[in-house]
PDB file of C-alpha atoms in Angstrom:
ATOM      1  CA  MET A   1      42.721 -34.349  27.126  1.00  0.00           C
ATOM      2  CA  GLN A   2      40.574 -35.093  30.117  1.00  0.00           C
ATOM      3  CA  GLN A   3      40.924 -31.519  31.574  1.00  0.00           C
ATOM      4  CA  VAL A   4      39.994 -30.257  28.208  1.00  0.00           C
ATOM      5  CA  LYS A   5      36.746 -32.392  28.286  1.00  0.00           C
ATOM      6  CA  ARG A   6      36.151 -31.042  31.702  1.00  0.00           C
ATOM      7  CA  PHE A   7      36.809 -27.459  30.959  1.00  0.00           C
ATOM      8  CA  SER A   8      34.299 -27.736  27.622  1.00  0.00           C
ATOM      9  CA  LEU A   9      31.758 -29.353  29.868  1.00  0.00           C
ATOM     10  CA  MET A  10      32.164 -26.405  32.199  1.00  0.00           C
ATOM     11  CA  LEU A  11      31.816 -23.900  29.419  1.00  0.00           C
ATOM     12  CA  ILE A  12      28.506 -25.710  28.268  1.00  0.00           C
ATOM     13  CA  SER A  13      27.375 -25.632  31.632  1.00  0.00           C
ATOM     14  CA  MET A  14      27.742 -22.043  31.968  1.00  0.00           C
ATOM     15  CA  VAL A  15      25.804 -21.472  28.818  1.00  0.00           C
ATOM     16  CA  PHE A  16      22.890 -23.219  30.440  1.00  0.00           C
ATOM     17  CA  VAL A  17      23.409 -21.117  33.436  1.00  0.00           C
ATOM     18  CA  ALA A  18      22.907 -17.903  31.306  1.00  0.00           C
ATOM     19  CA  PHE A  19      20.063 -19.616  29.559  1.00  0.00           C
ATOM     20  CA  SER A  20      18.204 -20.525  32.736  1.00  0.00           C
ATOM     21  CA  ALA A  21      18.952 -17.167  34.266  1.00  0.00           C
ATOM     22  CA  SER A  22      17.270 -15.252  31.415  1.00  0.00           C
ATOM     23  CA  LEU A  23      14.261 -17.643  31.531  1.00  0.00           C
ATOM     24  CA  THR A  24      13.717 -16.757  35.144  1.00  0.00           C
ATOM     25  CA  ILE A  25      14.291 -12.878  34.445  1.00  0.00           C
ATOM     26  CA  LYS A  26      11.792 -13.347  31.513  1.00  0.00           C
ATOM     27  CA  ALA A  27       9.140 -14.752  33.867  1.00  0.00           C
ATOM     28  CA  ALA A  28       9.539 -11.553  36.019  1.00  0.00           C
ATOM     29  CA  ILE A  29       7.786 -13.372  39.179  1.00  0.00           C
ATOM     30  CA  GLY A  30      11.081 -12.731  41.378  1.00  0.00           C
ATOM     31  CA  LEU A  31      14.668 -13.701  41.217  1.00  0.00           C
ATOM     32  CA  ALA A  32      17.179 -15.107  43.512  1.00  0.00           C
ATOM     33  CA  ALA A  33      18.650 -12.490  45.798  1.00  0.00           C
ATOM     34  CA  TRP A  34      21.780 -11.779  43.782  1.00  0.00           C
ATOM     35  CA  ASP A  35      20.316 -11.683  40.689  1.00  0.00           C
ATOM     36  CA  ALA A  36      17.479  -9.395  41.941  1.00  0.00           C
ATOM     37  CA  ILE A  37      19.939  -6.823  42.706  1.00  0.00           C
ATOM     38  CA  ALA A  38      21.525  -6.997  39.317  1.00  0.00           C
ATOM     39  CA  GLN A  39      18.025  -6.562  37.810  1.00  0.00           C
ATOM     40  CA  SER A  40      17.259  -3.706  40.118  1.00  0.00           C
ATOM     41  CA  LEU A  41      20.500  -1.958  39.152  1.00  0.00           C
ATOM     42  CA  SER A  42      19.571  -2.566  35.452  1.00  0.00           C
ATOM     43  CA  HIS A  43      16.194  -0.930  35.773  1.00  0.00           C
ATOM     44  CA  LEU A  44      17.661   2.015  37.425  1.00  0.00           C
ATOM     45  CA  SER A  45      20.700   2.496  35.266  1.00  0.00           C
ATOM     46  CA  ALA A  46      19.270   1.382  31.772  1.00  0.00           C
ATOM     47  CA  ILE A  47      22.390  -0.893  31.549  1.00  0.00           C
ATOM     48  CA  GLN A  48      21.701  -4.271  30.500  1.00  0.00           C
ATOM     49  CA  VAL A  49      21.297  -6.918  33.225  1.00  0.00           C
ATOM     50  CA  GLY A  50      23.973  -9.210  32.114  1.00  0.00           C
ATOM     51  CA  THR A  51      26.461  -6.399  31.972  1.00  0.00           C
ATOM     52  CA  ILE A  52      25.502  -5.448  35.615  1.00  0.00           C
ATOM     53  CA  GLY A  53      25.758  -8.948  36.614  1.00  0.00           C
ATOM     54  CA  MET A  54      29.344  -9.103  34.915  1.00  0.00           C
ATOM     55  CA  VAL A  55      30.406  -6.030  36.931  1.00  0.00           C
ATOM     56  CA  LEU A  56      29.068  -7.407  40.375  1.00  0.00           C
ATOM     57  CA  ASN A  57      30.827 -10.830  39.530  1.00  0.00           C
ATOM     58  CA  ILE A  58      34.117  -9.325  38.729  1.00  0.00           C
ATOM     59  CA  SER A  59      33.860  -7.181  41.819  1.00  0.00           C
ATOM     60  CA  CYS A  60      33.586 -10.342  44.004  1.00  0.00           C
ATOM     61  CA  VAL A  61      36.726 -11.648  42.365  1.00  0.00           C
ATOM     62  CA  VAL A  62      38.517  -8.329  43.123  1.00  0.00           C
ATOM     63  CA  GLY A  63      37.219  -8.912  46.489  1.00  0.00           C
ATOM     64  CA  GLN A  64      38.690 -12.414  46.798  1.00  0.00           C
ATOM     65  CA  MET A  65      41.977 -11.193  45.609  1.00  0.00           C
ATOM     66  CA  ILE A  66      42.212  -8.497  48.260  1.00  0.00           C
ATOM     67  CA  LEU A  67      41.115 -10.783  50.929  1.00  0.00           C
ATOM     68  CA  LEU A  68      43.564 -13.720  50.262  1.00  0.00           C
ATOM     69  CA  LYS A  69      46.360 -11.775  48.816  1.00  0.00           C
ATOM     70  CA  ARG A  70      49.095 -14.366  48.019  1.00  0.00           C
ATOM     71  CA  THR A  71      46.962 -17.206  48.739  1.00  0.00           C
ATOM     72  CA  PHE A  72      44.589 -16.547  46.133  1.00  0.00           C
ATOM     73  CA  PRO A  73      44.797 -19.565  43.761  1.00  0.00           C
ATOM     74  CA  PRO A  74      45.904 -18.408  40.154  1.00  0.00           C
ATOM     75  CA  ARG A  75      43.393 -20.693  38.599  1.00  0.00           C
ATOM     76  CA  GLN A  76      40.497 -18.911  40.233  1.00  0.00           C
ATOM     77  CA  LEU A  77      41.374 -15.949  37.760  1.00  0.00           C
ATOM     78  CA  LEU A  78      39.324 -17.872  35.434  1.00  0.00           C
ATOM     79  CA  GLN A  79      36.524 -16.732  37.205  1.00  0.00           C
ATOM     80  CA  ILE A  80      36.871 -13.034  35.275  1.00  0.00           C
ATOM     81  CA  PRO A  81      36.550 -14.393  31.837  1.00  0.00           C
ATOM     82  CA  ILE A  82      33.753 -16.651  32.893  1.00  0.00           C
ATOM     83  CA  SER A  83      32.080 -13.594  34.461  1.00  0.00           C
ATOM     84  CA  VAL A  84      32.314 -11.891  31.092  1.00  0.00           C
ATOM     85  CA  LEU A  85      31.069 -14.813  29.146  1.00  0.00           C
ATOM     86  CA  LEU A  86      28.039 -15.169  31.716  1.00  0.00           C
ATOM     87  CA  GLY A  87      27.194 -11.581  31.256  1.00  0.00           C
ATOM     88  CA  VAL A  88      27.347 -11.555  27.425  1.00  0.00           C
ATOM     89  CA  LEU A  89      25.184 -14.589  27.272  1.00  0.00           C
ATOM     90  CA  ILE A  90      22.630 -13.473  29.714  1.00  0.00           C
ATOM     91  CA  ASN A  91      22.356 -10.260  27.510  1.00  0.00           C
ATOM     92  CA  TYR A  92      22.117 -12.310  24.218  1.00  0.00           C
ATOM     93  CA  PHE A  93      19.370 -14.793  25.542  1.00  0.00           C
ATOM     94  CA  TYR A  94      17.281 -12.151  27.510  1.00  0.00           C
ATOM     95  CA  TYR A  95      17.352  -9.156  25.215  1.00  0.00           C
ATOM     96  CA  THR A  96      17.589 -10.970  21.563  1.00  0.00           C
ATOM     97  CA  PHE A  97      16.862 -14.763  21.976  1.00  0.00           C
ATOM     98  CA  PHE A  98      13.675 -14.200  24.244  1.00  0.00           C
ATOM     99  CA  ALA A  99      12.865 -10.907  22.994  1.00  0.00           C
ATOM    100  CA  SER A 100       9.517 -11.814  21.348  1.00  0.00           C
ATOM    101  CA  LEU A 101       8.556 -14.194  24.073  1.00  0.00           C
ATOM    102  CA  THR A 102       5.681 -12.717  25.909  1.00  0.00           C
ATOM    103  CA  LEU A 103       4.040 -14.576  29.136  1.00  0.00           C
ATOM    104  CA  ASP A 104       0.475 -13.283  29.719  1.00  0.00           C
ATOM    105  CA  ASN A 105      -0.738 -16.240  31.469  1.00  0.00           C
ATOM    106  CA  TYR A 106       0.515 -16.661  35.334  1.00  0.00           C
ATOM    107  CA  ALA A 107       0.396 -20.457  35.271  1.00  0.00           C
ATOM    108  CA  VAL A 108       2.543 -20.556  32.012  1.00  0.00           C
ATOM    109  CA  THR A 109       4.849 -17.857  33.765  1.00  0.00           C
ATOM    110  CA  LEU A 110       5.064 -19.969  36.605  1.00  0.00           C
ATOM    111  CA  VAL A 111       6.065 -23.043  34.614  1.00  0.00           C
ATOM    112  CA  ILE A 112       8.762 -21.161  32.866  1.00  0.00           C
ATOM    113  CA  PHE A 113       9.927 -20.029  36.020  1.00  0.00           C
ATOM    114  CA  LEU A 114      10.303 -23.435  37.407  1.00  0.00           C
ATOM    115  CA  ILE A 115      12.043 -24.854  34.119  1.00  0.00           C
ATOM    116  CA  GLY A 116      14.532 -22.001  34.412  1.00  0.00           C
ATOM    117  CA  THR A 117      15.060 -22.795  38.191  1.00  0.00           C
ATOM    118  CA  VAL A 118      15.571 -26.749  37.550  1.00  0.00           C
ATOM    119  CA  LEU A 119      17.940 -25.983  34.551  1.00  0.00           C
ATOM    120  CA  ALA A 120      19.841 -23.422  36.760  1.00  0.00           C
ATOM    121  CA  SER A 121      20.250 -25.985  39.575  1.00  0.00           C
ATOM    122  CA  PHE A 122      21.586 -28.621  37.228  1.00  0.00           C
ATOM    123  CA  ALA A 123      24.040 -26.355  35.470  1.00  0.00           C
ATOM    124  CA  VAL A 124      25.393 -24.865  38.567  1.00  0.00           C
ATOM    125  CA  SER A 125      25.703 -28.504  40.282  1.00  0.00           C
ATOM    126  CA  MET A 126      27.655 -29.705  36.935  1.00  0.00           C
ATOM    127  CA  VAL A 127      30.149 -26.718  37.495  1.00  0.00           C
ATOM    128  CA  MET A 128      30.388 -27.379  41.240  1.00  0.00           C
ATOM    129  CA  VAL A 129      31.051 -31.190  40.590  1.00  0.00           C
ATOM    130  CA  LEU A 130      33.541 -30.469  37.902  1.00  0.00           C
ATOM    131  CA  ASN A 131      35.579 -28.302  40.537  1.00  0.00           C
ATOM    132  CA  ILE A 132      37.407 -26.031  37.941  1.00  0.00           C
ATOM    133  CA  ILE A 133      36.454 -22.872  39.373  1.00  0.00           C
ATOM    134  CA  THR A 134      34.123 -21.636  42.083  1.00  0.00           C
ATOM    135  CA  PHE A 135      31.333 -19.168  41.070  1.00  0.00           C
ATOM    136  CA  PRO A 136      32.485 -15.346  42.078  1.00  0.00           C
ATOM    137  CA  LEU A 137      29.927 -14.662  44.837  1.00  0.00           C
ATOM    138  CA  GLU A 138      30.537 -18.051  46.424  1.00  0.00           C
ATOM    139  CA  GLY A 139      34.350 -17.507  46.043  1.00  0.00           C
ATOM    140  CA  PHE A 140      34.025 -14.256  47.877  1.00  0.00           C
ATOM    141  CA  CYS A 141      32.084 -15.710  50.575  1.00  0.00           C
ATOM    142  CA  MET A 142      34.607 -18.342  51.010  1.00  0.00           C
ATOM    143  CA  ALA A 143      37.416 -16.170  51.198  1.00  0.00           C
ATOM    144  CA  LEU A 144      35.465 -13.858  53.910  1.00  0.00           C
ATOM    145  CA  ALA A 145      35.040 -16.984  55.760  1.00  0.00           C
ATOM    146  CA  LYS A 146      38.677 -17.727  55.854  1.00  0.00           C
ATOM    147  CA  LYS A 147      39.363 -14.262  57.141  1.00  0.00           C
ATOM    148  CA  THR A 148      36.702 -14.298  59.975  1.00  0.00           C
ATOM    149  CA  LYS A 149      35.119 -16.505  62.530  1.00  0.00           C
ATOM    150  CA  TYR A 150      31.969 -16.979  60.526  1.00  0.00           C
ATOM    151  CA  HIS A 151      31.092 -19.948  58.410  1.00  0.00           C
ATOM    152  CA  PHE A 152      30.636 -20.026  54.680  1.00  0.00           C
ATOM    153  CA  ALA A 153      26.888 -20.938  54.973  1.00  0.00           C
ATOM    154  CA  PHE A 154      26.225 -18.092  57.512  1.00  0.00           C
ATOM    155  CA  ILE A 155      28.073 -15.343  55.315  1.00  0.00           C
ATOM    156  CA  ARG A 156      26.201 -16.762  52.171  1.00  0.00           C
ATOM    157  CA  GLN A 157      23.031 -16.459  53.810  1.00  0.00           C
ATOM    158  CA  MET A 158      23.875 -12.994  55.124  1.00  0.00           C
ATOM    159  CA  VAL A 159      24.808 -11.916  51.629  1.00  0.00           C
ATOM    160  CA  ASP A 160      21.226 -13.154  50.389  1.00  0.00           C
ATOM    161  CA  ILE A 161      19.475 -11.216  53.298  1.00  0.00           C
ATOM    162  CA  LEU A 162      21.306  -8.130  52.560  1.00  0.00           C
ATOM    163  CA  ALA A 163      20.803  -8.342  48.786  1.00  0.00           C
ATOM    164  CA  ILE A 164      17.010  -8.708  49.352  1.00  0.00           C
ATOM    165  CA  PHE A 165      17.067  -5.673  51.741  1.00  0.00           C
ATOM    166  CA  PHE A 166      18.973  -3.596  49.276  1.00  0.00           C
ATOM    167  CA  THR A 167      16.498  -4.522  46.406  1.00  0.00           C
ATOM    168  CA  LEU A 168      13.677  -3.719  48.651  1.00  0.00           C
ATOM    169  CA  VAL A 169      15.280  -0.231  49.459  1.00  0.00           C
ATOM    170  CA  LEU A 170      15.773   0.300  45.592  1.00  0.00           C
ATOM    171  CA  THR A 171      12.247  -0.641  44.868  1.00  0.00           C
ATOM    172  CA  PHE A 172      10.470   1.521  47.594  1.00  0.00           C
ATOM    173  CA  SER A 173      12.917   4.532  47.511  1.00  0.00           C
ATOM    174  CA  LEU A 174      13.467   5.058  43.688  1.00  0.00           C
ATOM    175  CA  ASP A 175      10.390   3.273  42.182  1.00  0.00           C
ATOM    176  CA  VAL A 176      12.196   0.556  40.738  1.00  0.00           C
ATOM    177  CA  PRO A 177      10.126  -2.532  39.471  1.00  0.00           C
ATOM    178  CA  MET A 178       9.907  -5.172  42.283  1.00  0.00           C
ATOM    179  CA  THR A 179      12.389  -7.899  41.435  1.00  0.00           C
ATOM    180  CA  ALA A 180      11.917  -9.741  44.825  1.00  0.00           C
ATOM    181  CA  ARG A 181       8.616 -11.594  44.703  1.00  0.00           C
ATOM    182  CA  GLU A 182       7.059 -15.052  45.034  1.00  0.00           C
ATOM    183  CA  GLY A 183       9.779 -16.575  42.695  1.00  0.00           C
ATOM    184  CA  THR A 184      12.547 -15.229  45.112  1.00  0.00           C
ATOM    185  CA  VAL A 185      10.885 -17.375  47.805  1.00  0.00           C
ATOM    186  CA  ILE A 186      10.398 -20.447  45.699  1.00  0.00           C
ATOM    187  CA  GLY A 187      13.833 -20.206  44.684  1.00  0.00           C
ATOM    188  CA  MET A 188      15.042 -20.232  48.287  1.00  0.00           C
ATOM    189  CA  LEU A 189      12.843 -23.080  49.026  1.00  0.00           C
ATOM    190  CA  ILE A 190      13.794 -25.398  46.148  1.00  0.00           C
ATOM    191  CA  PHE A 191      17.209 -24.569  44.622  1.00  0.00           C
ATOM    192  CA  ALA A 192      19.202 -26.019  47.171  1.00  0.00           C
ATOM    193  CA  PRO A 193      17.490 -29.329  47.570  1.00  0.00           C
ATOM    194  CA  LEU A 194      17.389 -29.607  43.502  1.00  0.00           C
ATOM    195  CA  MET A 195      21.322 -29.061  43.767  1.00  0.00           C
ATOM    196  CA  GLY A 196      21.668 -31.870  46.374  1.00  0.00           C
ATOM    197  CA  PHE A 197      19.587 -33.943  43.989  1.00  0.00           C
ATOM    198  CA  PHE A 198      21.626 -33.395  40.968  1.00  0.00           C
ATOM    199  CA  ILE A 199      25.030 -33.526  42.655  1.00  0.00           C
ATOM    200  CA  LYS A 200      24.174 -36.615  44.298  1.00  0.00           C
ATOM    201  CA  ARG A 201      23.791 -38.234  40.715  1.00  0.00           C
ATOM    202  CA  LEU A 202      26.389 -36.034  38.835  1.00  0.00           C
ATOM    203  CA  GLN A 203      29.179 -36.952  41.210  1.00  0.00           C
ATOM    204  CA  PRO A 204      29.639 -40.678  40.510  1.00  0.00           C
ATOM    205  CA  ILE A 205      29.129 -39.922  36.536  1.00  0.00           C
ATOM    206  CA  ILE A 206      31.933 -37.372  36.340  1.00  0.00           C
ATOM    207  CA  ASN A 207      34.292 -39.335  38.952  1.00  0.00           C
ATOM    208  CA  LEU A 208      33.784 -42.619  36.755  1.00  0.00           C
ATOM    209  CA  LYS A 209      34.763 -40.537  33.585  1.00  0.00           C
ATOM    210  CA  THR A 210      37.767 -39.360  35.461  1.00  0.00           C
ATOM    211  CA  GLU A 211      38.967 -42.731  36.582  1.00  0.00           C
ATOM    212  CA  LYS A 212      38.482 -44.228  33.214  1.00  0.00           C
ATOM    213  CA  ALA A 213      40.737 -41.418  31.765  1.00  0.00           C
ATOM    214  CA  VAL A 214      43.476 -42.043  34.239  1.00  0.00           C
TER     215      VAL A 214
END
């Protein structure tokens, strides 16, 4: 029963991840590096951004399976339906729920972006504390770290740098709208500290509930 509650809480958190991601996309003042690639490819291909994100995330799961082979944890296959869920929800929130939302004032846009970033950090922190599955990109970076001499943090940072570089190449070579802007920098500065703040407070609550259930 406790596992059902934890899984349900994870699904609710994923809804908030999609909701907050859609808010930051709608703000259009820059996205996190990985999201910026998805948005740039969406502009380029006319495929919905959630669908692009879904494909990228599932590709990361496949990458984990190739790298880890028999040591790939079967439970992490849940990353695939979760990737699909996130993609579908982002498409719904961005293209339907927020379809009529117009942001003409920069100050309001910035506030919306910050709200989305705070919500995202909270939701991602909750998923990490629940520790049922990892996010596909992080899972791929961890798998790569196991197979190389590099640490996870270094690989994850390099992925962000490469993602921003690829986004800029698309922007300047193919006239794709800029998706790496001031919001990208703001996110890089505040997202990790916010996660540290939320994880520190969520961990005791989740652990206490688990102990009571036992």
